[in-house]
Coordinates of C-alpha atoms in Angstrom, one line a residue:
Chain A
X20 CA 37.7 -28.7 24.5
X21 CA 35.7 -31.7 25.3
X22 CA 31.9 -31.6 24.6
X23 CA 31.0 -32.1 28.2
X24 CA 32.7 -30.1 31.1
X25 CA 32.1 -30.8 34.7
X26 CA 31.5 -27.7 37.0
X27 CA 32.2 -27.1 40.7
X28 CA 29.3 -24.9 42.0
X29 CA 27.8 -27.8 43.9
X30 CA 31.0 -28.3 45.9
X31 CA 31.1 -24.7 47.2
X32 CA 27.5 -24.1 48.1
X33 CA 26.8 -22.0 45.0
X34 CA 23.2 -22.6 44.2
X35 CA 21.4 -19.9 42.2
X36 CA 17.9 -21.1 43.0
X37 CA 17.9 -22.2 46.7
X38 CA 19.9 -21.1 49.8
X39 CA 18.7 -24.2 51.5
X40 CA 20.1 -26.5 48.9
X41 CA 23.4 -24.6 49.0
X42 CA 23.6 -25.2 52.7
X43 CA 22.9 -28.9 52.2
X44 CA 25.7 -29.0 49.6
X45 CA 28.1 -27.3 52.0
X46 CA 27.5 -30.1 54.5
X47 CA 27.7 -32.8 51.9
X48 CA 31.0 -31.6 50.5
X49 CA 32.7 -30.7 53.7
X50 CA 35.6 -33.1 53.0
X51 CA 37.9 -33.2 50.0
X52 CA 37.2 -37.0 49.7
X53 CA 33.5 -36.2 49.1
X54 CA 34.5 -33.9 46.2
X55 CA 37.0 -36.5 44.8
X56 CA 34.3 -39.2 44.9
X57 CA 32.1 -37.1 42.7
X58 CA 34.9 -36.2 40.3
X59 CA 35.7 -39.9 40.0
X60 CA 32.1 -40.5 39.2
X61 CA 32.3 -37.9 36.5
X62 CA 35.4 -39.6 35.0
X63 CA 33.5 -42.9 35.1
X64 CA 30.9 -41.2 33.0
X65 CA 33.5 -40.2 30.4
X66 CA 33.9 -36.6 31.5
X67 CA 37.6 -35.7 31.9
X68 CA 37.5 -31.9 32.2
X69 CA 36.8 -30.1 35.5
X70 CA 36.1 -26.4 35.2
X71 CA 36.6 -24.9 38.6
X72 CA 37.0 -21.6 40.5
X73 CA 40.3 -20.8 42.1
X74 CA 38.8 -21.4 45.6
X75 CA 41.2 -22.3 48.4
X76 CA 39.8 -25.8 48.6
X77 CA 40.6 -26.5 44.9
X78 CA 44.3 -26.3 46.0
X79 CA 43.7 -29.5 48.0
X80 CA 41.9 -31.1 45.1
X81 CA 45.0 -30.3 42.9
X82 CA 47.3 -31.9 45.5
X83 CA 45.2 -35.1 45.4
X84 CA 45.3 -35.1 41.6
X85 CA 49.1 -34.5 41.5
X86 CA 49.6 -37.3 44.0
X87 CA 47.9 -39.8 41.7
X88 CA 49.4 -39.1 38.3
X89 CA 48.5 -42.5 36.7
X90 CA 44.8 -42.3 37.8
X91 CA 44.4 -38.8 36.5
X92 CA 46.6 -38.8 33.5
X93 CA 43.8 -37.8 31.1
X94 CA 42.3 -35.3 33.5
X95 CA 42.2 -31.6 32.6
X96 CA 41.4 -28.6 34.6
X97 CA 39.9 -25.3 33.3
X98 CA 40.6 -22.8 36.1
X99 CA 38.2 -19.8 36.5
X100 CA 39.7 -16.8 38.2
X101 CA 39.4 -15.0 40.5
X102 CA 37.4 -16.5 43.3
X103 CA 35.6 -13.2 43.7
X104 CA 34.2 -13.5 47.2
X105 CA 37.7 -13.5 48.6
X106 CA 38.3 -10.1 47.1
X107 CA 34.8 -8.8 47.4
X108 CA 34.9 -9.0 51.2
X109 CA 38.3 -7.3 51.2
X110 CA 37.1 -4.5 48.9
X111 CA 34.3 -3.7 51.4
X112 CA 36.8 -3.2 54.1
X113 CA 40.0 -1.9 52.4
X114 CA 38.7 -0.3 49.2
X115 CA 39.9 -1.2 45.8
X116 CA 43.5 0.0 46.0
X117 CA 43.8 -1.4 49.6
X118 CA 42.7 -4.8 48.4
X119 CA 45.1 -4.8 45.4
X120 CA 47.9 -3.8 47.8
X121 CA 47.0 -6.7 50.0
X122 CA 46.7 -9.4 47.3
X123 CA 49.2 -8.5 44.7
X124 CA 52.3 -10.5 45.6
X125 CA 55.7 -9.0 46.0
X126 CA 56.5 -5.4 46.6
X127 CA 55.0 -3.9 43.5
X128 CA 53.2 -1.0 45.2
X129 CA 55.9 -0.4 47.8
X130 CA 58.6 0.0 45.2
X131 CA 56.7 1.9 42.5
X132 CA 54.0 4.1 44.0
X133 CA 55.3 5.9 47.0
X134 CA 55.1 9.3 45.6
X135 CA 51.7 9.5 44.1
X136 CA 53.0 8.9 40.6
X137 CA 50.6 8.4 37.7
X138 CA 49.7 4.9 36.9
X139 CA 50.5 3.7 33.3
X140 CA 48.8 1.0 31.3
X141 CA 51.7 -1.3 31.8
X142 CA 51.3 -0.9 35.5
X143 CA 47.7 -2.2 35.4
X144 CA 48.7 -5.0 33.2
X145 CA 51.5 -5.9 35.5
X146 CA 49.1 -5.9 38.4
X147 CA 46.8 -8.3 36.4
X148 CA 49.7 -10.6 35.5
X149 CA 50.9 -10.8 39.1
X150 CA 47.4 -11.7 40.2
X151 CA 47.0 -14.3 37.5
X152 CA 50.3 -15.9 38.5
X153 CA 49.2 -16.0 42.2
X154 CA 45.9 -17.6 41.3
X155 CA 47.6 -20.2 39.0
X156 CA 50.0 -21.4 41.6
X157 CA 47.7 -24.1 42.9
X158 CA 47.6 -25.7 39.4
X159 CA 51.4 -26.2 38.9
X160 CA 52.2 -29.4 37.1
X161 CA 48.6 -30.0 36.0
X162 CA 47.1 -29.7 32.6
X163 CA 45.2 -26.4 32.2
X164 CA 44.5 -25.9 28.5
X165 CA 41.9 -23.2 29.0
X166 CA 41.9 -20.5 31.7
X167 CA 38.8 -18.5 32.3
X168 CA 38.2 -15.0 33.6
X169 CA 35.1 -15.1 36.0
X170 CA 32.0 -13.3 34.9
X171 CA 32.0 -10.7 37.6
X172 CA 35.4 -9.4 36.3
X173 CA 34.6 -9.8 32.6
X174 CA 31.3 -8.0 33.0
X175 CA 32.8 -5.3 35.2
X176 CA 35.4 -4.6 32.5
X177 CA 32.8 -4.7 29.7
X178 CA 30.8 -1.9 31.5
X179 CA 34.0 0.1 32.2
X180 CA 34.9 -0.3 28.6
X181 CA 38.3 -1.6 29.5
X182 CA 38.5 -3.9 26.5
X183 CA 42.3 -3.6 26.5
X184 CA 42.4 -5.4 29.9
X185 CA 40.3 -8.3 28.4
X186 CA 42.7 -8.5 25.5
X187 CA 45.7 -8.3 27.8
X188 CA 44.3 -11.3 29.8
X189 CA 43.8 -13.2 26.6
X190 CA 47.4 -12.5 25.4
X191 CA 49.1 -13.2 28.8
X192 CA 47.4 -16.6 29.2
X193 CA 48.7 -17.6 25.8
X194 CA 52.2 -16.2 26.4
X195 CA 52.8 -17.4 29.9
X196 CA 50.7 -20.5 30.2
X197 CA 50.6 -21.7 26.6
X198 CA 46.9 -22.1 27.1
X199 CA 43.8 -20.5 25.7
X200 CA 41.9 -17.7 27.5
X201 CA 38.2 -18.1 28.1
X202 CA 35.7 -15.5 29.3
X203 CA 32.7 -16.2 31.4
X204 CA 30.0 -13.6 31.0
X205 CA 26.4 -12.8 31.6
X206 CA 26.4 -10.5 28.6
X207 CA 27.4 -12.9 25.8
X208 CA 26.3 -10.9 22.7
X209 CA 27.9 -7.8 24.0
X210 CA 31.2 -9.5 24.7
X211 CA 31.3 -11.3 21.3
X212 CA 31.0 -7.9 19.6
X213 CA 33.6 -6.3 21.8
X214 CA 36.2 -9.1 21.3
X215 CA 35.5 -9.2 17.6
X216 CA 36.1 -5.4 17.3
X217 CA 39.3 -5.8 19.3
X218 CA 40.6 -8.4 16.8
X219 CA 40.4 -11.5 19.1
X220 CA 39.8 -14.4 16.8
X221 CA 37.4 -17.2 17.6
X222 CA 37.3 -16.6 21.4
X223 CA 36.0 -19.1 24.0
X224 CA 33.0 -17.6 25.8
X225 CA 31.1 -19.2 28.6
X226 CA 27.6 -17.9 29.2
X227 CA 24.2 -18.9 30.6
X228 CA 22.4 -20.5 27.7
X229 CA 19.1 -22.2 28.4
X230 CA 15.6 -22.7 27.1
X231 CA 14.1 -20.7 30.0
X232 CA 16.0 -17.6 29.0
X233 CA 17.5 -17.3 32.5
X234 CA 20.4 -14.8 32.8
X235 CA 20.6 -14.2 29.1
X236 CA 21.0 -10.4 29.1
X237 CA 19.4 -8.7 26.3
X238 CA 17.1 -11.7 25.7
X239 CA 17.1 -15.3 24.5
X240 CA 16.5 -14.3 20.8
X241 CA 19.6 -12.0 20.8
X242 CA 21.7 -14.9 22.1
X243 CA 20.4 -17.3 19.5
X244 CA 21.0 -14.7 16.7
X245 CA 24.6 -14.2 18.0
X246 CA 25.3 -17.9 18.1
X247 CA 24.1 -18.2 14.5
X248 CA 26.0 -15.3 13.1
X249 CA 29.3 -14.9 14.9
X250 CA 32.5 -16.9 15.1
X251 CA 33.3 -18.0 18.6
X252 CA 33.3 -21.1 20.7
X253 CA 30.5 -21.0 23.2
X254 CA 30.4 -22.9 26.4
X255 CA 26.9 -23.2 27.6
X256 CA 26.4 -23.0 31.4
X257 CA 23.2 -22.9 33.6
X258 CA 21.7 -25.1 30.8
X259 CA 18.9 -26.3 33.1
X260 CA 18.0 -22.7 33.6
X261 CA 16.9 -22.9 37.2
X262 CA 14.9 -26.1 36.9
X263 CA 11.8 -24.6 35.4
X264 CA 12.1 -27.0 32.4
X265 CA 12.7 -30.7 32.5
X266 CA 16.3 -31.8 32.1
X267 CA 15.6 -33.6 28.8
X268 CA 13.9 -30.6 27.2
X269 CA 16.6 -28.3 28.5
X270 CA 19.4 -30.4 27.1
X271 CA 17.6 -30.9 23.8
X272 CA 17.4 -27.1 23.4
X273 CA 21.1 -26.5 24.0
X274 CA 22.2 -29.4 21.8
X275 CA 20.2 -28.1 18.8
X276 CA 21.8 -24.6 19.0
X277 CA 24.6 -23.8 16.6
X278 CA 28.1 -22.9 17.7
X279 CA 28.0 -24.6 21.2
X280 CA 31.4 -26.1 21.6
X281 CA 30.9 -27.4 25.1
X282 CA 28.2 -27.9 27.7
X283 CA 29.1 -27.2 31.3
X284 CA 27.1 -28.7 34.2
X285 CA 27.6 -29.7 37.8
X286 CA 25.9 -32.4 39.8
X287 CA 26.3 -34.0 43.2
X288 CA 25.4 -37.6 42.4
X289 CA 26.5 -40.2 39.9
X290 CA 22.9 -40.8 38.8
X291 CA 22.5 -37.1 37.9
X292 CA 25.8 -36.9 36.1
X293 CA 25.0 -40.1 34.1
X294 CA 21.5 -38.9 33.1
X295 CA 22.6 -35.4 32.0
X296 CA 25.6 -36.7 30.1
X297 CA 23.4 -39.3 28.4
X298 CA 20.9 -36.7 27.3
X299 CA 23.7 -34.6 25.8
X300 CA 25.1 -37.7 23.9
X301 CA 21.6 -38.7 22.8
X302 CA 20.7 -35.3 21.3
X303 CA 24.2 -34.8 19.8
X304 CA 23.8 -38.2 18.0
X305 CA 20.3 -37.2 16.7
X306 CA 21.7 -33.9 15.4
X307 CA 24.6 -35.8 13.7
X308 CA 22.1 -38.2 12.1
X309 CA 19.9 -35.4 10.9
X310 CA 22.9 -33.6 9.4
X311 CA 24.0 -36.8 7.6
X312 CA 20.6 -37.1 6.0
X313 CA 20.6 -33.5 4.8
Chain B
X28 CA 20.7 11.0 26.9
X29 CA 21.0 11.5 30.7
X30 CA 24.3 13.0 31.8
X31 CA 25.4 11.2 34.9
X32 CA 28.3 11.7 37.3
X33 CA 29.4 9.4 40.1
X34 CA 31.0 10.3 43.5
X35 CA 32.8 7.4 45.0
X36 CA 34.4 4.5 43.1
X37 CA 34.6 1.9 45.8
X38 CA 32.8 -1.5 45.7
X39 CA 29.3 -0.1 45.0
X40 CA 30.5 2.9 43.1
X41 CA 32.6 0.9 40.6
X42 CA 29.6 -1.5 40.1
X43 CA 27.3 1.5 39.4
X44 CA 29.9 3.0 37.0
X45 CA 30.1 -0.3 35.0
X46 CA 26.3 -0.6 34.8
X47 CA 25.9 3.1 33.9
X48 CA 28.7 2.7 31.3
X49 CA 26.7 0.0 29.6
X50 CA 23.4 1.8 29.7
X51 CA 22.1 3.0 26.3
X52 CA 20.5 6.2 27.7
X53 CA 23.4 7.3 29.9
X54 CA 26.4 9.5 29.2
X55 CA 28.9 9.2 32.0
X56 CA 30.4 12.7 32.3
X57 CA 32.5 12.5 35.4
X58 CA 33.7 10.4 38.3
X59 CA 35.1 11.6 41.6
X60 CA 37.2 9.5 43.9
X61 CA 40.2 9.9 46.2
X62 CA 42.1 6.9 45.0
X63 CA 44.5 7.8 42.2
X64 CA 44.9 4.1 41.2
X65 CA 41.2 4.0 40.5
X66 CA 40.8 7.3 38.8
X67 CA 43.9 6.8 36.6
X68 CA 42.4 3.5 35.5
X69 CA 39.0 5.1 34.6
X70 CA 40.6 8.0 32.9
X71 CA 42.8 5.7 30.8
X72 CA 40.5 2.9 29.9
X73 CA 36.9 4.2 30.3
X74 CA 37.9 7.6 29.0
X75 CA 35.8 9.4 31.6
X76 CA 37.0 12.7 33.2
X77 CA 37.9 12.0 36.8
X78 CA 38.1 14.4 39.7
X79 CA 39.1 14.4 43.3
X80 CA 36.7 17.3 44.2
X81 CA 33.0 16.6 43.7
X82 CA 32.0 20.3 43.7
X83 CA 34.5 21.0 40.9
X84 CA 33.2 17.9 39.0
X85 CA 29.6 19.1 39.2
X86 CA 30.4 22.7 38.2
X87 CA 32.5 21.5 35.2
X88 CA 30.4 18.6 33.9
X89 CA 26.9 19.9 34.8
X90 CA 25.3 16.4 35.1
X91 CA 21.5 15.8 35.1
X92 CA 22.0 13.2 37.9
X93 CA 24.6 12.2 40.4
X94 CA 25.2 8.8 42.1
X95 CA 26.6 9.1 45.6
X96 CA 28.5 6.0 46.8
X97 CA 30.7 7.2 49.6
X98 CA 30.8 6.4 53.3
X99 CA 27.5 7.2 54.9
X100 CA 28.8 10.1 57.0
X101 CA 29.3 12.2 53.8
X102 CA 25.8 11.5 52.4
X103 CA 24.0 14.3 54.0
X104 CA 26.3 17.2 53.0
X105 CA 26.9 15.9 49.5
X106 CA 23.3 15.1 48.7
X107 CA 22.2 18.5 50.1
X108 CA 24.7 20.2 47.8
X109 CA 23.7 18.2 44.8
X110 CA 20.0 18.8 45.3
X111 CA 20.6 22.5 45.9
X112 CA 22.2 22.6 42.4
X113 CA 19.0 21.2 41.0
X114 CA 20.4 17.8 40.1
X115 CA 18.7 14.4 40.6
X116 CA 20.3 12.0 43.1
X117 CA 20.8 8.3 43.5
X118 CA 22.3 7.7 46.9
X119 CA 23.7 4.5 48.4
X120 CA 22.1 3.2 51.6
X121 CA 21.5 4.1 54.3
X122 CA 20.3 7.6 53.5
X123 CA 21.8 9.4 56.4
X124 CA 23.3 8.9 59.9
X125 CA 20.3 10.5 61.6
X126 CA 16.6 10.8 60.8
X127 CA 16.8 14.6 61.2
X128 CA 19.4 14.9 58.4
X129 CA 17.3 12.5 56.2
X130 CA 14.1 14.5 56.8
X131 CA 15.8 17.6 55.5
X132 CA 16.9 15.8 52.3
X133 CA 13.4 14.4 51.8
X134 CA 11.9 17.9 52.1
X135 CA 14.6 19.5 49.8
X136 CA 14.2 16.9 47.1
X137 CA 10.4 17.4 47.3
X138 CA 10.7 21.2 47.1
X139 CA 13.1 21.1 44.2
X140 CA 11.0 18.4 42.4
X141 CA 14.0 16.2 41.8
X142 CA 14.2 12.5 41.3
X143 CA 15.6 10.8 44.5
X144 CA 16.4 7.1 45.0
X145 CA 18.4 5.0 47.5
X146 CA 20.1 1.7 46.7
X147 CA 17.9 -0.8 48.6
X148 CA 18.2 -3.3 45.8
X149 CA 16.1 -6.0 47.4
X150 CA 13.0 -4.3 46.1
X151 CA 14.1 -5.2 42.6
X152 CA 14.4 -8.9 43.4
X153 CA 11.6 -11.0 41.9
X154 CA 10.9 -13.2 44.9
X155 CA 10.5 -10.3 47.3
X156 CA 8.3 -8.5 44.8
X157 CA 6.1 -11.5 44.6
X158 CA 5.9 -11.6 48.5
X159 CA 4.6 -8.1 48.4
X160 CA 2.1 -8.9 45.7
X161 CA 0.8 -11.9 47.7
X162 CA 0.4 -9.8 50.8
X163 CA -1.4 -7.0 49.0
X164 CA -3.9 -9.6 47.9
X165 CA -4.1 -10.9 51.5
X166 CA -3.3 -14.4 50.2
X167 CA -2.3 -15.8 53.6
X168 CA -5.2 -14.2 55.5
X169 CA -4.5 -12.0 58.5
X170 CA -0.8 -11.7 59.1
X171 CA 0.1 -12.2 62.8
X172 CA 3.9 -12.5 62.9
X173 CA 7.1 -12.1 60.8
X174 CA 10.7 -12.9 61.2
X175 CA 13.1 -10.9 59.1
X176 CA 16.7 -12.2 58.9
X177 CA 20.1 -11.6 57.2
X178 CA 23.4 -13.4 57.7
X179 CA 26.7 -13.2 56.1
X180 CA 30.5 -13.3 56.5
X181 CA 31.6 -9.6 56.6
X182 CA 33.4 -9.4 60.0
X183 CA 34.7 -12.8 60.9
X184 CA 37.8 -11.9 62.9
X185 CA 39.3 -9.0 64.8
X186 CA 40.7 -6.5 62.3
X187 CA 42.2 -3.1 62.1
X188 CA 39.8 -0.2 62.1
X189 CA 38.2 1.2 58.9
X190 CA 35.1 3.5 58.5
X191 CA 32.9 0.4 58.8
X192 CA 34.1 -0.1 62.3
X193 CA 33.2 3.4 63.5
X194 CA 29.6 4.1 64.4
X195 CA 30.0 7.8 63.8
X196 CA 31.0 7.2 60.2
X197 CA 28.2 4.8 59.5
X198 CA 29.9 1.5 60.5
X199 CA 28.3 -1.5 62.2
X200 CA 25.9 -4.3 61.3
X201 CA 22.8 -2.2 62.0
X202 CA 23.5 0.5 59.4
X203 CA 25.1 -1.8 56.9
X204 CA 23.4 -5.2 56.9
X205 CA 20.2 -4.7 59.0
X206 CA 19.2 -1.6 57.1
X207 CA 18.4 -3.8 54.0
X208 CA 16.2 -6.1 56.1
X209 CA 14.4 -3.3 57.9
X210 CA 13.8 -1.7 54.5
X211 CA 12.3 -4.9 53.2
X212 CA 10.0 -5.1 56.3
X213 CA 8.9 -1.5 55.8
X214 CA 8.1 -2.1 52.2
X215 CA 6.5 -5.5 52.2
X216 CA 4.6 -5.3 55.5
X217 CA 4.4 -1.8 57.1
X218 CA 6.8 0.8 58.4
X219 CA 8.5 0.1 61.8
X220 CA 6.8 2.4 64.3
X221 CA 8.0 1.2 67.7
X222 CA 10.8 -1.0 69.0
X223 CA 9.9 -3.2 72.0
X224 CA 13.3 -4.5 72.8
X225 CA 16.7 -4.7 71.1
X226 CA 20.1 -6.3 71.6
X227 CA 23.1 -5.1 69.7
X228 CA 26.0 -7.5 70.2
X229 CA 29.6 -7.2 69.3
X230 CA 31.3 -10.4 68.3
X231 CA 34.7 -9.5 66.8
X232 CA 34.4 -5.7 66.5
X233 CA 35.6 -3.4 69.3
X234 CA 33.4 -0.4 68.6
X235 CA 30.4 -1.5 66.7
X236 CA 27.7 -4.2 66.8
X237 CA 28.2 -7.3 64.7
X238 CA 24.6 -8.6 65.2
X239 CA 21.2 -7.1 65.8
X240 CA 18.2 -8.7 67.5
X241 CA 15.1 -6.7 67.9
X242 CA 11.3 -7.0 68.5
X243 CA 9.5 -4.6 66.2
X244 CA 6.1 -3.1 66.0
X245 CA 4.8 -1.9 62.7
X246 CA 2.4 0.9 61.8
X247 CA -0.3 -1.5 60.9
X248 CA -0.1 -3.1 64.4
X249 CA 1.8 -6.2 63.2
X250 CA 4.8 -7.3 65.3
X251 CA 7.8 -9.5 64.6
X252 CA 11.4 -10.3 65.0
X253 CA 14.5 -8.8 63.3
X254 CA 17.6 -11.0 63.5
X255 CA 20.8 -10.0 61.7
X256 CA 24.4 -11.2 62.0
X257 CA 27.2 -10.2 59.7
X258 CA 29.8 -12.4 61.5
X259 CA 28.3 -15.7 60.4
X260 CA 30.6 -17.5 58.0
X261 CA 28.3 -20.5 57.5
X262 CA 27.0 -18.2 54.8
X263 CA 29.1 -17.7 51.6
X264 CA 27.6 -14.3 51.0
X265 CA 24.8 -12.1 52.4
X266 CA 21.6 -14.0 52.7
X267 CA 18.4 -12.1 53.5
X268 CA 15.1 -13.8 54.2
X269 CA 11.6 -13.1 55.5
X270 CA 9.1 -15.5 57.1
X271 CA 5.5 -14.3 57.4
X272 CA 2.8 -16.1 59.2
X273 CA -0.9 -15.6 58.5
X274 CA -4.2 -17.2 59.5
X275 CA -4.5 -18.8 56.0
X276 CA -0.9 -19.7 55.4
X277 CA 2.8 -18.9 55.6
X278 CA 5.4 -17.3 53.3
X279 CA 9.1 -18.0 53.5
X280 CA 11.3 -16.1 51.0
X281 CA 14.9 -15.2 50.2
X282 CA 16.4 -13.7 47.1
X283 CA 16.5 -17.1 45.3
X284 CA 13.5 -19.1 46.5
X285 CA 9.9 -18.4 47.5
X286 CA 8.0 -21.0 49.6
X287 CA 4.3 -20.5 50.3
X288 CA 2.1 -22.8 52.3
X289 CA -1.7 -22.5 51.9
X290 CA -4.0 -24.1 54.5
X291 CA -6.8 -24.1 51.9
X292 CA -7.1 -23.9 48.1
X293 CA -5.9 -20.3 47.4
X294 CA -7.4 -17.8 44.9
X295 CA -4.0 -17.0 43.5
X296 CA -3.2 -18.3 40.1
X297 CA -0.3 -20.7 39.9
X298 CA -0.6 -21.6 43.6
X299 CA -2.3 -24.6 45.3
X300 CA -3.2 -25.9 48.7
X301 CA -0.2 -27.0 50.7
X302 CA 3.4 -26.1 49.9
X303 CA 4.3 -24.2 46.7
X304 CA 8.0 -23.8 45.9
X305 CA 9.0 -21.2 43.3
X306 CA 12.4 -19.9 42.3
X307 CA 13.8 -16.6 41.2
X308 CA 13.7 -17.9 37.6
X309 CA 9.9 -17.8 37.8
X310 CA 9.9 -14.1 38.5
X311 CA 13.0 -12.3 37.4
X312 CA 13.1 -10.6 34.1
X313 CA 16.3 -10.3 32.1
X314 CA 18.2 -7.0 32.2
X315 CA 19.9 -5.5 29.3
X316 CA 23.3 -5.6 31.0
X317 CA 24.1 -7.9 34.0
X318 CA 26.6 -7.4 36.7
X319 CA 26.4 -9.2 40.1
X320 CA 22.6 -9.6 40.0
X321 CA 19.6 -8.4 38.0
X322 CA 18.6 -6.2 40.9
X323 CA 21.6 -3.9 40.6
X324 CA 20.9 -3.2 37.0
X325 CA 17.2 -3.0 37.5
X326 CA 17.4 -0.3 40.2
X327 CA 19.6 1.8 37.9
X328 CA 17.3 1.3 34.9
X329 CA 14.4 2.4 37.1
X330 CA 16.2 5.5 38.3
X331 CA 17.2 6.5 34.7
X332 CA 13.7 5.9 33.6
X333 CA 12.4 8.1 36.4
X334 CA 14.8 10.9 35.4
X335 CA 13.4 10.7 31.9
X336 CA 9.8 10.8 33.3
X337 CA 9.0 7.2 32.2
X338 CA 8.2 5.8 35.6
X339 CA 7.1 7.5 38.9
X340 CA 9.7 8.1 41.5
X341 CA 7.9 5.7 43.9
X342 CA 10.3 2.8 44.6
X343 CA 13.1 3.5 47.1
X344 CA 12.7 7.2 47.2
X345 CA 14.2 9.2 50.0
X346 CA 10.9 9.1 51.9
X347 CA 11.0 5.3 52.1
X348 CA 14.7 5.3 52.9
X349 CA 14.0 7.8 55.7
X350 CA 11.5 5.4 57.2
X351 CA 14.4 2.9 57.4
X352 CA 16.8 5.5 58.9
X353 CA 14.1 6.2 61.5
X354 CA 13.7 2.6 62.4
X355 CA 17.5 2.3 62.8
X356 CA 17.5 5.2 65.1
X357 CA 14.6 3.7 67.2
X358 CA 16.5 0.4 67.5
X359 CA 19.7 2.1 68.6
X360 CA 17.9 4.3 71.1
X361 CA 16.1 1.2 72.5
X362 CA 19.3 -0.8 72.8
X363 CA 21.3 1.8 74.6

């Protein structure tokens, strides 16, 4: 994993602190060209990994990348699935099983479950695998070395105690896509313990990690303790923590923490990408110097 | 430990089950749902006993509290049964399909001295709580108008019928989306007492309204506008906001951002003359377990605390949810 990962929230009107800003972003990134322009800016700033949701529009971005193999030969994508809102609206209307019946490709339900038979573990895992394959279609031919499960699903499964499904995701990603599984979560410490108990070694876990303590369930201190004492590769997201702290101070905090493999951030302009990336490189260099002196 | 059972494992039910499953003071003793795919999953992975008959579940598991997350038309009968058994209830919103049914449940919960709460989660969102605090301190002087709005992309094309498209089962934008906004008005400003004029418009649905426009009068004499549309796909997800105008300033708030304008230097700490922009990060406290939003966990934490006698049963109780049911009924009567 690269140290700096570029995120996609800004492209799809996801803004956790302002509905107004999210509207402005929806307008700004109406065209695929506008998105590509910013991705090219990120590449110019030395960031070659794009971590993105399996949103319909990402399929178009993938088409553009595939059409320019030379230009994007070092470019990697970390898909994050599923794009939950697509399913959430369907669940409201059709219920959970109705939604799965609508979205799981092929004739899985028609052929197997006509007579009210009991569902077996392998059935749920097959449903999951079919859905992963459907979400992964848009990335065919592109490099996707890490594939993430979105936090709404990871966290739902944590609460439901369905650890086996988390492990099945991890194993299937390795087996089918020869990639590493990642988990996005808002409950980092909890997930680290669960995966450790389940025997998943050195997992990739993406969570909100910021000086403000925003969306760090169980508290900032618990997160810091977990980073110090457990073996996993953390990807820090929401590092600016809603903007209550200056970007410089925010990045300094994250760079000084142990065990942070990568830092994920999104931005809409080249200036903002440059300044955040340069803070990360600056504080990383300071940390390295300090370590050398010790 | 509080023994909890859940009826209904749909979108809200499954979210409640996950949050309850992670709660340190909760022992999930039973789940009732009609979908075998869902109950087999919960039985297998979550190791919780599942039922298809809620009465059987209650008699076998003897829970201290039950969550009811089923279509609205079933709320009244189920909640009445549960209260009669002497069990605390958390119900999904809206409370009932008619104010008469709701009134009966309010009285029954009161008589049996049971904890009762409804899932109007906006009251657990930091920005809206701050709006209420500012209004209680009369920060923007005498309030003379409000606009309460919600928009989102629920029904954006003609589709086949489900319970959400049948008004008799609790379908429609008024009961589903607008109820959240009305509840917010009732709580932050004053309960809706009279409806001057209302329009219920269908856009894509055949049998129910997809948008609600209404002029409301509140108990404290204030009047304002309600404007809700669940067929607006310029919004990625539901967005609820309230704008309040007063003689000394103005408040605009949604779940993420609070903007306050003061005409003069205010007495409130952390605010100054002119525009003040604050974000949810300034107000929201972390929860122990997060799923979908702090407010969903916070409302459950509050309910479980109330069952344990740690907090009063004052936020989102049946009485406050009844005020919202009543306003819904006034709006519908006025529009017809």
